[in-house]
Amino acid sequence: MDPNSGHPRRWPILGVLVFSLLAVVLDNTILNVAMKTIADPIAGLGATQSELEWAINSYTLVFAGLLFTFGVIGDRTGRKRMLFIGMALFGLASLASAYSQDPAQLILARAAMGIGGAAIMPATLAIISNVFPPAERGKAIGVWAGGVGLAVAIGPITGGLLIEHFWWGSVFLVNVPIVVIGMILIGTIVPESKDPKPSKLDPFGVVLSIIGLVAIVYGIIRGGFLGTVASAEVLLPTLLGVAVLGVFVWWERRIDHPVFDVRNFSNIRFSSAIAMMGIVFFAMMGGMFFLTFYLQVVLGFSALQAGALMIPFAAAQLIFAPLSQRVNERFGAKLSATVSMITVTLALTSYAFLDQNTPVVLIEVIFFVQGAAMANIMPPATTAIMESLPREKAGVGSAMSNTVRQVAGALGVAVLGSVLSSSYRGQMEPVLAGLPADVQHSAGESIMATMGVVETLGERGQALIKPAFAAFIDGMHVTALVSAAIALLGVAVVAKWMPGKARPVQQAEKKEPAVV
């Protein structure tokens, strides 16, 4: 295959890869809708709040911890093989999740799904980099990102429809036909590719990367659960993870066959794209965290309606992501990314002005604008990361991109969730002062917990609703401004370090005629 012309069937291959990724992305958004039903002791498994959180976090922990390793293994052993194995694992684990008999089984099955997802995600981007020529790679990654955006939007709607008409396990069972069809298409259409000259194995580097990433993600998850980042349960694993990754960097610089050449970070295009992606996902995932409660609790929309309200965000991604490379080529990465980051910052700032009386149309416009701006950030950033590395290391580049997204997103939920929780708890303390101590503690944790206490207190609890909504909205405003400030940091990173538009070679090489 000529690397300058690409694979003759590259566009059908792209379609198969986007379809294969559908199950993984759908699962990340569809599960949130089923949480309430899974907690029901009759209709579900009677899972506690802690068990529900681990049903989500067991997947995230394993997924983030193994992404990098599986990217490396895929480069060595074959990306098609890794994608096929990942799909099979994901399908079997989805089946096990659907028919779990208790919360412990569901948590273990979800962890197994994380193993499959970690094998699938980096392989899709690595294959795209291998089958598409450089001239079309940005457009292909834009289509890939648009497909991801579509799956993010249809996840909650699909979950709502399944929960309304079937049992809770259907939200996992829906993955199985997608996996089966995906495996057939992968086997018949997708070509095999791998690093033609793989270096010696670096098992110590691989183990360090897994331990470091798992420890950091675990610390972040605990931060989100406890509602603070100041606890020893949060700081110790996080600092351990940072220290281990520090050893990983030292080790990779020392040996002649690194699993990942950390000197790539000296490439300003690579490092600025990584930083921009991390900042965007930190701000976005933290923002989405409070928007879920705003739409469903404060505005009173059902899970299905709240999912439908996210369609403009996904529609904008679907429309603009495939066009992002053209915008990038026309105006240059620095200008297009800076304008897009400013737009994202303004969208996040606008959430600080939402309240109970905000028109739904205005919320939909904000979602669409934010989605359009992100569509012009993520594909070019991903392309910059992938093109900064040799094609034979595409799996490592893809894994690095996705690892940053996962860790930054989890960190955003933990940190911004703590900001929201702290603000809400502080404002609700005087309101809950007359209640028993245990009720005060539980009701002050979150607006969902307050609404649960309201139901148990009957008429007496109705007096808590209005101050709870006011406290949540105030906390949301503070969190939105913190999120916007972090996005503003992304503007500074892009404006300072992202390379500008390349000058045409003819112009750059023109010289004054020599004087004889």
PDB file of N, CA and C in Angstrom, residues 202-247:
ATOM      1  N   ASP A 202       9.609  -3.729  26.372  1.00  0.00           N
ATOM      2  CA  ASP A 202       9.974  -2.944  27.557  1.00  0.00           C
ATOM      3  C   ASP A 202       8.950  -3.240  28.647  1.00  0.00           C
ATOM      4  N   PRO A 203       8.987  -4.471  29.207  1.00  0.00           N
ATOM      5  CA  PRO A 203       7.952  -4.854  30.193  1.00  0.00           C
ATOM      6  C   PRO A 203       7.941  -3.957  31.428  1.00  0.00           C
ATOM      7  N   PHE A 204       9.115  -3.494  31.863  1.00  0.00           N
ATOM      8  CA  PHE A 204       9.160  -2.635  33.046  1.00  0.00           C
ATOM      9  C   PHE A 204       8.441  -1.314  32.779  1.00  0.00           C
ATOM     10  N   GLY A 205       8.650  -0.742  31.593  1.00  0.00           N
ATOM     11  CA  GLY A 205       7.969   0.500  31.207  1.00  0.00           C
ATOM     12  C   GLY A 205       6.462   0.308  31.128  1.00  0.00           C
ATOM     13  N   VAL A 206       6.030  -0.832  30.592  1.00  0.00           N
ATOM     14  CA  VAL A 206       4.594  -1.130  30.480  1.00  0.00           C
ATOM     15  C   VAL A 206       3.961  -1.219  31.866  1.00  0.00           C
ATOM     16  N   VAL A 207       4.635  -1.944  32.784  1.00  0.00           N
ATOM     17  CA  VAL A 207       4.108  -2.099  34.147  1.00  0.00           C
ATOM     18  C   VAL A 207       4.043  -0.749  34.854  1.00  0.00           C
ATOM     19  N   LEU A 208       5.072   0.079  34.685  1.00  0.00           N
ATOM     20  CA  LEU A 208       5.071   1.407  35.299  1.00  0.00           C
ATOM     21  C   LEU A 208       3.908   2.249  34.787  1.00  0.00           C
ATOM     22  N   SER A 209       3.643   2.188  33.472  1.00  0.00           N
ATOM     23  CA  SER A 209       2.548   2.994  32.900  1.00  0.00           C
ATOM     24  C   SER A 209       1.197   2.557  33.455  1.00  0.00           C
ATOM     25  N   ILE A 210       1.003   1.235  33.612  1.00  0.00           N
ATOM     26  CA  ILE A 210      -0.274   0.727  34.140  1.00  0.00           C
ATOM     27  C   ILE A 210      -0.457   1.168  35.597  1.00  0.00           C
ATOM     28  N   ILE A 211       0.580   0.955  36.425  1.00  0.00           N
ATOM     29  CA  ILE A 211       0.481   1.308  37.845  1.00  0.00           C
ATOM     30  C   ILE A 211       0.245   2.811  38.003  1.00  0.00           C
ATOM     31  N   GLY A 212       1.003   3.612  37.273  1.00  0.00           N
ATOM     32  CA  GLY A 212       0.875   5.067  37.390  1.00  0.00           C
ATOM     33  C   GLY A 212      -0.498   5.564  36.988  1.00  0.00           C
ATOM     34  N   LEU A 213      -1.007   5.081  35.844  1.00  0.00           N
ATOM     35  CA  LEU A 213      -2.314   5.545  35.367  1.00  0.00           C
ATOM     36  C   LEU A 213      -3.447   5.065  36.271  1.00  0.00           C
ATOM     37  N   VAL A 214      -3.383   3.794  36.696  1.00  0.00           N
ATOM     38  CA  VAL A 214      -4.434   3.254  37.580  1.00  0.00           C
ATOM     39  C   VAL A 214      -4.463   4.015  38.901  1.00  0.00           C
ATOM     40  N   ALA A 215      -3.285   4.300  39.471  1.00  0.00           N
ATOM     41  CA  ALA A 215      -3.232   5.016  40.753  1.00  0.00           C
ATOM     42  C   ALA A 215      -3.802   6.426  40.621  1.00  0.00           C
ATOM     43  N   ILE A 216      -3.447   7.136  39.557  1.00  0.00           N
ATOM     44  CA  ILE A 216      -3.967   8.497  39.361  1.00  0.00           C
ATOM     45  C   ILE A 216      -5.476   8.476  39.170  1.00  0.00           C
ATOM     46  N   VAL A 217      -5.964   7.587  38.308  1.00  0.00           N
ATOM     47  CA  VAL A 217      -7.409   7.528  38.034  1.00  0.00           C
ATOM     48  C   VAL A 217      -8.175   7.113  39.286  1.00  0.00           C
ATOM     49  N   TYR A 218      -7.606   6.180  40.079  1.00  0.00           N
ATOM     50  CA  TYR A 218      -8.265   5.769  41.326  1.00  0.00           C
ATOM     51  C   TYR A 218      -8.371   6.963  42.283  1.00  0.00           C
ATOM     52  N   GLY A 219      -7.299   7.725  42.408  1.00  0.00           N
ATOM     53  CA  GLY A 219      -7.323   8.908  43.271  1.00  0.00           C
ATOM     54  C   GLY A 219      -8.369   9.913  42.824  1.00  0.00           C
ATOM     55  N   ILE A 220      -8.463  10.108  41.507  1.00  0.00           N
ATOM     56  CA  ILE A 220      -9.453  11.033  40.954  1.00  0.00           C
ATOM     57  C   ILE A 220     -10.874  10.549  41.261  1.00  0.00           C
ATOM     58  N   ILE A 221     -11.093   9.252  41.074  1.00  0.00           N
ATOM     59  CA  ILE A 221     -12.416   8.668  41.334  1.00  0.00           C
ATOM     60  C   ILE A 221     -12.799   8.845  42.805  1.00  0.00           C
ATOM     61  N   ARG A 222     -11.839   8.606  43.717  1.00  0.00           N
ATOM     62  CA  ARG A 222     -12.114   8.781  45.138  1.00  0.00           C
ATOM     63  C   ARG A 222     -12.448  10.243  45.446  1.00  0.00           C
ATOM     64  N   GLY A 223     -11.764  11.166  44.744  1.00  0.00           N
ATOM     65  CA  GLY A 223     -12.052  12.588  44.926  1.00  0.00           C
ATOM     66  C   GLY A 223     -13.476  12.926  44.557  1.00  0.00           C
ATOM     67  N   GLY A 224     -13.934  12.353  43.442  1.00  0.00           N
ATOM     68  CA  GLY A 224     -15.318  12.581  43.036  1.00  0.00           C
ATOM     69  C   GLY A 224     -16.306  11.983  44.007  1.00  0.00           C
ATOM     70  N   PHE A 225     -15.967  10.815  44.559  1.00  0.00           N
ATOM     71  CA  PHE A 225     -16.874  10.134  45.493  1.00  0.00           C
ATOM     72  C   PHE A 225     -16.955  10.865  46.834  1.00  0.00           C
ATOM     73  N   LEU A 226     -15.794  11.317  47.342  1.00  0.00           N
ATOM     74  CA  LEU A 226     -15.758  11.972  48.657  1.00  0.00           C
ATOM     75  C   LEU A 226     -16.152  13.443  48.591  1.00  0.00           C
ATOM     76  N   GLY A 227     -16.142  14.013  47.390  1.00  0.00           N
ATOM     77  CA  GLY A 227     -16.498  15.427  47.240  1.00  0.00           C
ATOM     78  C   GLY A 227     -15.398  16.369  47.685  1.00  0.00           C
ATOM     79  N   THR A 228     -14.157  15.849  47.759  1.00  0.00           N
ATOM     80  CA  THR A 228     -13.023  16.703  48.132  1.00  0.00           C
ATOM     81  C   THR A 228     -11.750  16.123  47.529  1.00  0.00           C
ATOM     82  N   VAL A 229     -10.789  16.993  47.257  1.00  0.00           N
ATOM     83  CA  VAL A 229      -9.496  16.519  46.763  1.00  0.00           C
ATOM     84  C   VAL A 229      -8.438  16.629  47.865  1.00  0.00           C
ATOM     85  N   ALA A 230      -8.848  17.028  49.063  1.00  0.00           N
ATOM     86  CA  ALA A 230      -7.905  17.254  50.173  1.00  0.00           C
ATOM     87  C   ALA A 230      -7.746  16.035  51.068  1.00  0.00           C
ATOM     88  N   SER A 231      -8.494  14.953  50.812  1.00  0.00           N
ATOM     89  CA  SER A 231      -8.437  13.760  51.661  1.00  0.00           C
ATOM     90  C   SER A 231      -7.189  12.930  51.347  1.00  0.00           C
ATOM     91  N   ALA A 232      -6.681  12.232  52.363  1.00  0.00           N
ATOM     92  CA  ALA A 232      -5.530  11.333  52.166  1.00  0.00           C
ATOM     93  C   ALA A 232      -5.878  10.220  51.185  1.00  0.00           C
ATOM     94  N   GLU A 233      -7.158   9.774  51.187  1.00  0.00           N
ATOM     95  CA  GLU A 233      -7.594   8.733  50.258  1.00  0.00           C
ATOM     96  C   GLU A 233      -7.495   9.181  48.802  1.00  0.00           C
ATOM     97  N   VAL A 234      -7.487  10.487  48.588  1.00  0.00           N
ATOM     98  CA  VAL A 234      -7.363  11.054  47.243  1.00  0.00           C
ATOM     99  C   VAL A 234      -5.902  11.377  46.938  1.00  0.00           C
ATOM    100  N   LEU A 235      -5.250  12.043  47.877  1.00  0.00           N
ATOM    101  CA  LEU A 235      -3.892  12.543  47.638  1.00  0.00           C
ATOM    102  C   LEU A 235      -2.860  11.415  47.531  1.00  0.00           C
ATOM    103  N   LEU A 236      -2.956  10.400  48.403  1.00  0.00           N
ATOM    104  CA  LEU A 236      -1.935   9.353  48.414  1.00  0.00           C
ATOM    105  C   LEU A 236      -1.868   8.575  47.096  1.00  0.00           C
ATOM    106  N   PRO A 237      -3.002   8.014  46.606  1.00  0.00           N
ATOM    107  CA  PRO A 237      -2.906   7.295  45.327  1.00  0.00           C
ATOM    108  C   PRO A 237      -2.548   8.212  44.156  1.00  0.00           C
ATOM    109  N   THR A 238      -3.055   9.454  44.187  1.00  0.00           N
ATOM    110  CA  THR A 238      -2.748  10.383  43.091  1.00  0.00           C
ATOM    111  C   THR A 238      -1.262  10.722  43.066  1.00  0.00           C
ATOM    112  N   LEU A 239      -0.695  11.043  44.234  1.00  0.00           N
ATOM    113  CA  LEU A 239       0.732  11.365  44.302  1.00  0.00           C
ATOM    114  C   LEU A 239       1.589  10.145  43.973  1.00  0.00           C
ATOM    115  N   LEU A 240       1.129   8.954  44.405  1.00  0.00           N
ATOM    116  CA  LEU A 240       1.834   7.721  44.048  1.00  0.00           C
ATOM    117  C   LEU A 240       1.861   7.556  42.528  1.00  0.00           C
ATOM    118  N   GLY A 241       0.700   7.786  41.891  1.00  0.00           N
ATOM    119  CA  GLY A 241       0.613   7.663  40.438  1.00  0.00           C
ATOM    120  C   GLY A 241       1.537   8.641  39.727  1.00  0.00           C
ATOM    121  N   VAL A 242       1.563   9.889  40.213  1.00  0.00           N
ATOM    122  CA  VAL A 242       2.439  10.908  39.619  1.00  0.00           C
ATOM    123  C   VAL A 242       3.907  10.497  39.778  1.00  0.00           C
ATOM    124  N   ALA A 243       4.254   9.971  40.964  1.00  0.00           N
ATOM    125  CA  ALA A 243       5.636   9.542  41.219  1.00  0.00           C
ATOM    126  C   ALA A 243       6.027   8.381  40.306  1.00  0.00           C
ATOM    127  N   VAL A 244       5.126   7.424  40.154  1.00  0.00           N
ATOM    128  CA  VAL A 244       5.410   6.264  39.292  1.00  0.00           C
ATOM    129  C   VAL A 244       5.566   6.702  37.840  1.00  0.00           C
ATOM    130  N   LEU A 245       4.716   7.608  37.383  1.00  0.00           N
ATOM    131  CA  LEU A 245       4.857   8.115  36.009  1.00  0.00           C
ATOM    132  C   LEU A 245       6.147   8.913  35.850  1.00  0.00           C
ATOM    133  N   GLY A 246       6.586   9.567  36.940  1.00  0.00           N
ATOM    134  CA  GLY A 246       7.889  10.242  36.911  1.00  0.00           C
ATOM    135  C   GLY A 246       9.021   9.242  36.694  1.00  0.00           C
ATOM    136  N   VAL A 247       8.940   8.100  37.397  1.00  0.00           N
ATOM    137  CA  VAL A 247       9.923   7.018  37.209  1.00  0.00           C
ATOM    138  C   VAL A 247       9.829   6.483  35.780  1.00  0.00           C
TER     139      VAL A 247
END
